Short mmCIF file of C-alpha atoms in Angstrom, two decimals:
data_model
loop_
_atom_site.label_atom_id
_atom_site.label_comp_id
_atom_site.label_asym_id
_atom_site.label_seq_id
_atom_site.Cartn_x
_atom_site.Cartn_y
_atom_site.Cartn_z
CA UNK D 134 0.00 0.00 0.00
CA UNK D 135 3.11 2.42 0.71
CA UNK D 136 4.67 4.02 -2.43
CA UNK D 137 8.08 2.63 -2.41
CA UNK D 138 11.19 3.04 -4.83
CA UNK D 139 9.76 -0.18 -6.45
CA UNK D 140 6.48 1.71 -7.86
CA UNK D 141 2.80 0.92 -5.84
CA UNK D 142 2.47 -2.56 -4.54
CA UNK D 143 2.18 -4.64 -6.66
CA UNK D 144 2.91 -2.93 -9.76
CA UNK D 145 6.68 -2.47 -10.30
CA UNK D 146 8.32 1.41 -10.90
CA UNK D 147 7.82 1.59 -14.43
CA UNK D 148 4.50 0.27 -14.84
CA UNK D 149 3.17 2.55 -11.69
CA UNK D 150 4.79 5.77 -13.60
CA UNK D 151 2.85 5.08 -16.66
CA UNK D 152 -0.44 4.73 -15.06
CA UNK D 153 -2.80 6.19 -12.66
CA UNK D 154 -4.64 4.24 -10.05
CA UNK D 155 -8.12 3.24 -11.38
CA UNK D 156 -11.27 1.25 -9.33
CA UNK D 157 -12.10 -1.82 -11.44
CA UNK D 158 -15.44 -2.67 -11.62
CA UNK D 159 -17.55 -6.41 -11.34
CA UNK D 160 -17.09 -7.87 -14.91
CA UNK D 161 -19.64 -10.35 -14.40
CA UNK D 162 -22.90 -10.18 -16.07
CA UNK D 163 -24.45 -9.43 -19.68
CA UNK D 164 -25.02 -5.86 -19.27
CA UNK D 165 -21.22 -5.06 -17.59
CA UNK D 166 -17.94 -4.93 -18.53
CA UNK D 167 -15.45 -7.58 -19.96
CA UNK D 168 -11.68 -7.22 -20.84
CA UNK D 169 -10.10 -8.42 -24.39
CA UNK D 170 -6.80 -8.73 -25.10
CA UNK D 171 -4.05 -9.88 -22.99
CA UNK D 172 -0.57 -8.53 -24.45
CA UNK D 173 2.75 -6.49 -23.60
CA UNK D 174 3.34 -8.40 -19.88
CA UNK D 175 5.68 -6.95 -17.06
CA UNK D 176 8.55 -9.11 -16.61
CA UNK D 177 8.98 -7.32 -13.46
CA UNK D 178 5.52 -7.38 -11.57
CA UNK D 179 3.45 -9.38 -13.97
CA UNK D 180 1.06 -6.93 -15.33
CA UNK D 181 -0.66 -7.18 -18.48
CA UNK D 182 -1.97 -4.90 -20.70
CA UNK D 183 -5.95 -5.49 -21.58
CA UNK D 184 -8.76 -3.37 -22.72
CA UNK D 185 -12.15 -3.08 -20.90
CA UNK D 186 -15.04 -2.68 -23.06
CA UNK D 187 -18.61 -2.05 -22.21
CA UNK D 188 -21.03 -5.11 -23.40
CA UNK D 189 -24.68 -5.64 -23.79
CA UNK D 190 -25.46 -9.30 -23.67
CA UNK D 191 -21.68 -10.29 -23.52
CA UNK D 192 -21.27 -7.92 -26.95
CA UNK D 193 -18.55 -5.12 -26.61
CA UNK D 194 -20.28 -2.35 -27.42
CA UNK D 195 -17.70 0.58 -26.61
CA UNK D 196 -14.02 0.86 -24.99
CA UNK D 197 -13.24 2.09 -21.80
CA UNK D 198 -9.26 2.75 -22.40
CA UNK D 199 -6.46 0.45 -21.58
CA UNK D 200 -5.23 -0.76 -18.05
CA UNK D 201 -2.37 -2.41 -16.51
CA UNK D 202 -3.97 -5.45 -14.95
CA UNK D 203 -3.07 -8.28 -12.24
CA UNK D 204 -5.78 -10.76 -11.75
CA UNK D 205 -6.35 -11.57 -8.30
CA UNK D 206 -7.95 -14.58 -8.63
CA UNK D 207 -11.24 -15.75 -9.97
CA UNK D 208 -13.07 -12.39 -11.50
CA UNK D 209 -11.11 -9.95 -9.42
CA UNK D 210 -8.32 -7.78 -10.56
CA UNK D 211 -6.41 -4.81 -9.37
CA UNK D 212 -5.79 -2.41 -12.62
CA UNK D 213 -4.38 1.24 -13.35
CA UNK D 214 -5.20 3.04 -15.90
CA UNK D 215 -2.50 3.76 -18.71
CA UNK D 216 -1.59 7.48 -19.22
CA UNK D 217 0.23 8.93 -22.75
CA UNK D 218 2.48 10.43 -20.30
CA UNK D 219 3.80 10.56 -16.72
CA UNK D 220 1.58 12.80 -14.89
CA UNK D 221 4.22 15.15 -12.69
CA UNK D 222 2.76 16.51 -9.32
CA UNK D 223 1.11 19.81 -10.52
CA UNK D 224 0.21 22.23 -7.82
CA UNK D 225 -2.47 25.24 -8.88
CA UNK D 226 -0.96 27.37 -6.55
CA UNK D 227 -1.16 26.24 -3.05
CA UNK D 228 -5.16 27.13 -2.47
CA UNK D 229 -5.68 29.59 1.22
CA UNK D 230 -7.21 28.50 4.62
CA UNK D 231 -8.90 30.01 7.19
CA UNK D 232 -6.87 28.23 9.75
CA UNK D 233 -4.97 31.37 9.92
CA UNK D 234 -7.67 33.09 11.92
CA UNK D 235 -8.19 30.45 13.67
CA UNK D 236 -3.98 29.63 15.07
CA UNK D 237 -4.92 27.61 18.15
CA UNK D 238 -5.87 24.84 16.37
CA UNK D 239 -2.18 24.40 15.33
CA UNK D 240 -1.03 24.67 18.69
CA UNK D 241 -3.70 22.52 20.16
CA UNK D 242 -2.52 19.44 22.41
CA UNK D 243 -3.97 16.74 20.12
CA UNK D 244 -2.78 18.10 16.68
CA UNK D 245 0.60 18.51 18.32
CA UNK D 246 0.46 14.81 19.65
CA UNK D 247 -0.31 13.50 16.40
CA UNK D 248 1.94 15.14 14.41
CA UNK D 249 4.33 14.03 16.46
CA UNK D 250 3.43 10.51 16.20
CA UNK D 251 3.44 10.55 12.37
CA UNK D 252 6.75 11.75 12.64
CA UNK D 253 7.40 8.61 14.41
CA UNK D 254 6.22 6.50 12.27
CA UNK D 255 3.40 5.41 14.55
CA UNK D 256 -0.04 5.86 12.21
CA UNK D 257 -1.76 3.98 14.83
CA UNK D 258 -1.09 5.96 17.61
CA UNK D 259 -1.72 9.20 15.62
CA UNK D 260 -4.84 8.12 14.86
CA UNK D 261 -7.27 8.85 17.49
CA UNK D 262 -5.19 12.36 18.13
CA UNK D 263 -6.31 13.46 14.71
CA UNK D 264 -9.65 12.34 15.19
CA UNK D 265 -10.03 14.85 18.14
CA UNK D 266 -8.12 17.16 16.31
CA UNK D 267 -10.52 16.95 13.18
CA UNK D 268 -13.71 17.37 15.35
CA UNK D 269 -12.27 20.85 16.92
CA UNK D 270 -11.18 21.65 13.23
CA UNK D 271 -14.84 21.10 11.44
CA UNK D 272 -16.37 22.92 14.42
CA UNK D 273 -14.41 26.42 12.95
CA UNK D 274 -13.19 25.13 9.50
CA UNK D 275 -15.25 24.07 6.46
CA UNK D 276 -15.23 20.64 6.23
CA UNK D 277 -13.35 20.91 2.21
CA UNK D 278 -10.63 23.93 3.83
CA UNK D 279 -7.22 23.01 3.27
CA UNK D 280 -6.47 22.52 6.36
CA UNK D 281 -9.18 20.52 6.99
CA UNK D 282 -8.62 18.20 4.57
CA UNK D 283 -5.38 17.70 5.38
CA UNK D 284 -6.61 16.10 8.82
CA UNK D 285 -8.95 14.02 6.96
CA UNK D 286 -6.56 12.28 4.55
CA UNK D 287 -4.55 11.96 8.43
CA UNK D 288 -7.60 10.15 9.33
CA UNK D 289 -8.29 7.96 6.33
CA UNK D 290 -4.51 7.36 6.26
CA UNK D 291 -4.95 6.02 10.23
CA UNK D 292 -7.55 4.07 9.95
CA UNK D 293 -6.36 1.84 6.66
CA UNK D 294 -2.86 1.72 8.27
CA UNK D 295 -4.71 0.13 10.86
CA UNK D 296 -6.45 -2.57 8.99
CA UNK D 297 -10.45 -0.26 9.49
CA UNK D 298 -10.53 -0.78 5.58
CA UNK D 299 -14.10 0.05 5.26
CA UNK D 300 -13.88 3.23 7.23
CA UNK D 301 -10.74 4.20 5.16
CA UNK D 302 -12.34 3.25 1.82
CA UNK D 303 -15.64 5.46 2.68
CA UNK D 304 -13.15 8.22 4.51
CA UNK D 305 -11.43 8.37 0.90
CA UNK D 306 -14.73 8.09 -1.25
CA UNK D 307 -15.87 11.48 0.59
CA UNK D 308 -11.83 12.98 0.56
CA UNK D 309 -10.60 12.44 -2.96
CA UNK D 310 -13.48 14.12 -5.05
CA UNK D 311 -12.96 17.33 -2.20
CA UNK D 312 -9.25 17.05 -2.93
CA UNK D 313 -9.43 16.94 -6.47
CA UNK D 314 -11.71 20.49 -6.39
CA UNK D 315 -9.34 22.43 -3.80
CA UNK D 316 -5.72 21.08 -4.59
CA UNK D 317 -6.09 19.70 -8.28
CA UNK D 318 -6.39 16.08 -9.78
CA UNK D 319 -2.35 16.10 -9.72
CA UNK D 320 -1.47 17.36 -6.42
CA UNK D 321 0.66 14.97 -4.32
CA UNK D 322 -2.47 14.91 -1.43
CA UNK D 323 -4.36 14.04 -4.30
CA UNK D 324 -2.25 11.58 -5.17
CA UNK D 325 -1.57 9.74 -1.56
CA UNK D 326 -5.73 9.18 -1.35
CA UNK D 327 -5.92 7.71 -4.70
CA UNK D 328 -3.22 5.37 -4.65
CA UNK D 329 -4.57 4.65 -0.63
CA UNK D 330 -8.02 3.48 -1.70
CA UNK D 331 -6.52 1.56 -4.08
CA UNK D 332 -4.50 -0.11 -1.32
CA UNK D 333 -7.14 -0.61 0.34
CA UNK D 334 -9.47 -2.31 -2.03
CA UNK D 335 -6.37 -4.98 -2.97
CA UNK D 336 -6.28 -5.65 0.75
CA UNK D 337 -10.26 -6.29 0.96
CA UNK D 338 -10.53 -8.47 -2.24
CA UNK D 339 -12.42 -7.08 -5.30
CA UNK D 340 -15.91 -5.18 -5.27
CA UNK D 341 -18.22 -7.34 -3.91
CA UNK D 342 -16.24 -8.24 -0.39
CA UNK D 343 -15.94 -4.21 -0.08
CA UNK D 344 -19.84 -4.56 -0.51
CA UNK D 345 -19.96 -7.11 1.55
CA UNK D 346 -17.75 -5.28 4.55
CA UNK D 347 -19.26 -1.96 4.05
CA UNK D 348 -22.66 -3.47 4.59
CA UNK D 349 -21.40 -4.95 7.93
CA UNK D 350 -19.89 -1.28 8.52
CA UNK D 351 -23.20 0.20 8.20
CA UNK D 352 -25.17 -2.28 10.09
CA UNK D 353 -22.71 -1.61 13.38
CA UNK D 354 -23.21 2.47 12.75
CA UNK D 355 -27.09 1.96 12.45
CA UNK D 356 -27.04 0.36 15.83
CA UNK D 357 -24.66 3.31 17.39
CA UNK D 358 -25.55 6.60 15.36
CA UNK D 359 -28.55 8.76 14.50
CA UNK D 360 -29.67 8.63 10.65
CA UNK D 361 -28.16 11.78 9.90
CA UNK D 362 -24.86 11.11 11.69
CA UNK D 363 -21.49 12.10 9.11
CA UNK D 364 -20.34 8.54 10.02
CA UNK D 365 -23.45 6.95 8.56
CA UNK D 366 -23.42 9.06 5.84
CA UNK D 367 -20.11 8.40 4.70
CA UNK D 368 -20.18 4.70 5.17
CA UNK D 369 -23.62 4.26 3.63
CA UNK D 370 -22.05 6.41 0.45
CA UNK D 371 -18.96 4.59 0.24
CA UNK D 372 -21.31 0.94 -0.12
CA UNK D 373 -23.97 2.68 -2.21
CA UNK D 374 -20.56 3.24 -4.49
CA UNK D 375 -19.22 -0.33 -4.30
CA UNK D 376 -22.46 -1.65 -4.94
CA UNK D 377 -22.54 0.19 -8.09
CA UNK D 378 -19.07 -1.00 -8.86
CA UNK D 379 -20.45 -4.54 -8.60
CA UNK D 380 -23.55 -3.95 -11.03
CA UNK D 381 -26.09 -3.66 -8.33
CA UNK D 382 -27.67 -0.61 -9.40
CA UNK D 383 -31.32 -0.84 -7.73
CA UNK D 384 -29.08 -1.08 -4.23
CA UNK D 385 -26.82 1.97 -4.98
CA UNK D 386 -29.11 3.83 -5.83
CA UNK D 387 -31.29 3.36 -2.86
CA UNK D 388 -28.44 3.67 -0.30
CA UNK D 389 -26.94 6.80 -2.14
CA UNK D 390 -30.47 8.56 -2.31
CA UNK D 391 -30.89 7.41 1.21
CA UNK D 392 -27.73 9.59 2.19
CA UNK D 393 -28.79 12.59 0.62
CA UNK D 394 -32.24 12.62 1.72
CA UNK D 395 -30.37 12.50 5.71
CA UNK D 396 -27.08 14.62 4.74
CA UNK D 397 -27.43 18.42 5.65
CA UNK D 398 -27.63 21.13 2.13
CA UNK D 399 -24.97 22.90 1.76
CA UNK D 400 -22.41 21.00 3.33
CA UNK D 401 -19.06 20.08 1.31
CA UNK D 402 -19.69 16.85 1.90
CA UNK D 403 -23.18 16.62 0.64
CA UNK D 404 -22.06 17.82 -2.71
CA UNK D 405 -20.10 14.77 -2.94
CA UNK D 406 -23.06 12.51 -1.74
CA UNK D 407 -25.29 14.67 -4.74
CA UNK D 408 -22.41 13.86 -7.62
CA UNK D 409 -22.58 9.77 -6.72
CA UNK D 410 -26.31 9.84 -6.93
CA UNK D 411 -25.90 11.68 -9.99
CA UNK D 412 -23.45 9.09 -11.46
CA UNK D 413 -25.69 6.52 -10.15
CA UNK D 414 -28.62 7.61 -12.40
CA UNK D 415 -26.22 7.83 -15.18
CA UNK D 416 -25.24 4.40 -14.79
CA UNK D 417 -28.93 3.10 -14.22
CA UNK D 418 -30.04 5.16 -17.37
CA UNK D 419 -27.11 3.96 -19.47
CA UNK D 420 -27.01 0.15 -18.87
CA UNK D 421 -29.49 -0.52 -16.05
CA UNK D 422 -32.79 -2.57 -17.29
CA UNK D 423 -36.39 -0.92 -16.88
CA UNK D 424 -37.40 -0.87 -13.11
CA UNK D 425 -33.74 0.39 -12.52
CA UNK D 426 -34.41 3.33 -15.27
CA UNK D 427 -37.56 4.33 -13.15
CA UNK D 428 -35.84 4.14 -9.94
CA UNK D 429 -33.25 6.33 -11.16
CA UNK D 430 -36.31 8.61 -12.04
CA UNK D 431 -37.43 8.97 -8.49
CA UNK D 432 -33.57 9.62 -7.67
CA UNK D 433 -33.49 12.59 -9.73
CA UNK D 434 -36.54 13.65 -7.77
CA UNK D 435 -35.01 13.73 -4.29
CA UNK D 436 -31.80 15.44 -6.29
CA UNK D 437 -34.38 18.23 -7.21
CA UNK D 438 -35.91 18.49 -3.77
CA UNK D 439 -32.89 19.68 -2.66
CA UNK D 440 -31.65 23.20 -2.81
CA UNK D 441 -27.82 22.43 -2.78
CA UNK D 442 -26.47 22.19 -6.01
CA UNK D 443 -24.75 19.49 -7.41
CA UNK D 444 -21.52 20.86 -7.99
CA UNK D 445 -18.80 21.43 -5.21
CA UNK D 446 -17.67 24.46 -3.42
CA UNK D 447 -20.72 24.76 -1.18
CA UNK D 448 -20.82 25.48 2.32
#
């Protein structure tokens, strides 16, 4: 999961800096996704080139690009997607926080302590430190402020070097999309939570056990949390989005319209929740059979009941 000299476990150097990390999908089915081809393989890590296409009763019907692929056994495979170029960290100019009116919560006890635990190496013992300091921070801070998000990817970083893999995974579904919008796509923050899910999802097994684990996530918060509790939300999100990864559209799209009928407007993170509905209906519009087409219909409805747009930036 750690980026080391060797490229991103378990792709080797060169094959990690001609790709970017990429969430494959359930290929099972008639109305999914298969790969063709099979050529150009790594001597070093294994990987094979192969092209995903979209198919309609097992008939490719359009490509989806090209991906470095390792199978993982059975249906499962970790990929990354191939890029005409190395992408180099590119930094929009570093964006401004509002921390600076706010300097105590630099100084404060439990940032300090986990900082200095990172330091350490000692993710672990960090973690609950920047938990604490995260709840202080989002009491002053938009949730998507720099410096706020810095203690989230903290966070998300804890809990998956912890083994929590379906709190990380939903803890990067909400960060990476808020990332992307404040420090850029290429941004080396950006970066670190991409190739981290990714991580994570090797670790868990393929789509349908992060289904599978996310549901057990949410089962445990509905038993300790309130409906409308940011926990809830984000787990709930991050299995309405694996669901969808596995094909299982009528599900996603009742656990991702569940979270944005209970997620407050105008919040950062709501805008998030609003833009994987939105994909969801896309998907269910796109390749999903009839009752899933009408479902998506009465998605769009509770995305037009709310006032907050779909876009991000909101507050």
């Amino acid at each position: 999961m750690n980026e080391e000299r060797r490229g991103v476990y378990p792709f080797c150097a060169s094959c990690t800096a001609c790709s970017v990390a990429w969430r494959v999908t359930d290929t099972s089915g008639p109305g999914s996704g298969h790969f063709y081809g099979h050529r150009d393989t790594c001597q070093d890590c294994g990987s094979s080139i192969r092209t995903p296409y979209h198919t309609v009763l097992w008939v490719p019907v359009s490509k989806l690009g090209e991906f470095r692929v390792i199978s993982t056994g059975g249906r499962n495979y970790i990929g990354r997607k191939l890029i005409a170029q190395p992408v180099h960290s590119v930094v929009r100019g570093e964006p401004v926080s509002a921390i600076a009116e706010h300097p105590e919560l630099e100084v404060a006890s439990e940032y300090r302590t986990a900082e200095a635990y990172w330091e350490d190496s000692e993710p672990g013992q960090a973690l609950p430190f920047y938990q604490e300091a995260l709840v202080e921070r989002e009491k002053v801070l938009r949730a998507d402020d720099p410096a706020t998000l810095r203690v989230r990817l903290r966070v998300a970083q804890g809990l998956l070097a912890t083994a929590n893999y379906g709190r990380a995974i939903a803890w990067f579904e909400l960060l990476t999309p808020q990332l992307v919008d404040v420090f850029g796509p290429h941004h080396d923050l950006t970066h670190a939570a991409t190739e981290a899910v990714t991580g994570a999802r090797l670790m868990v097994g393929g789509p349908r056990a992060e289904a599978r684990l996310l549901a057990d996530v949410v089962a445990a918060d509905e038993q300790d949390v309130g409906p409308g509790d940011p926990q809830l939300l984000r787990d709930r999100a991050a299995l309405g989005q694996a669901l969808l990864a596995c094909g299982e559209i009528s599900d996603a799209l009742y656990a991702l319209s569940r979270v944005v009928r209970d997620a407050r407007p105008g919040h950062p993170d709501t805008a998030v929740y609003r833009a994987a509905l939105l994909d969801a209906c896309e998907v269910a519009e796109a390749r999903g059979k009839r009752r899933e087409v009408l479902l998506a219909e009465t998605a769009r409805q509770v995305l037009s009941d709310e006032s907050t747009p779909t876009g991000m930036g909101t507050d």
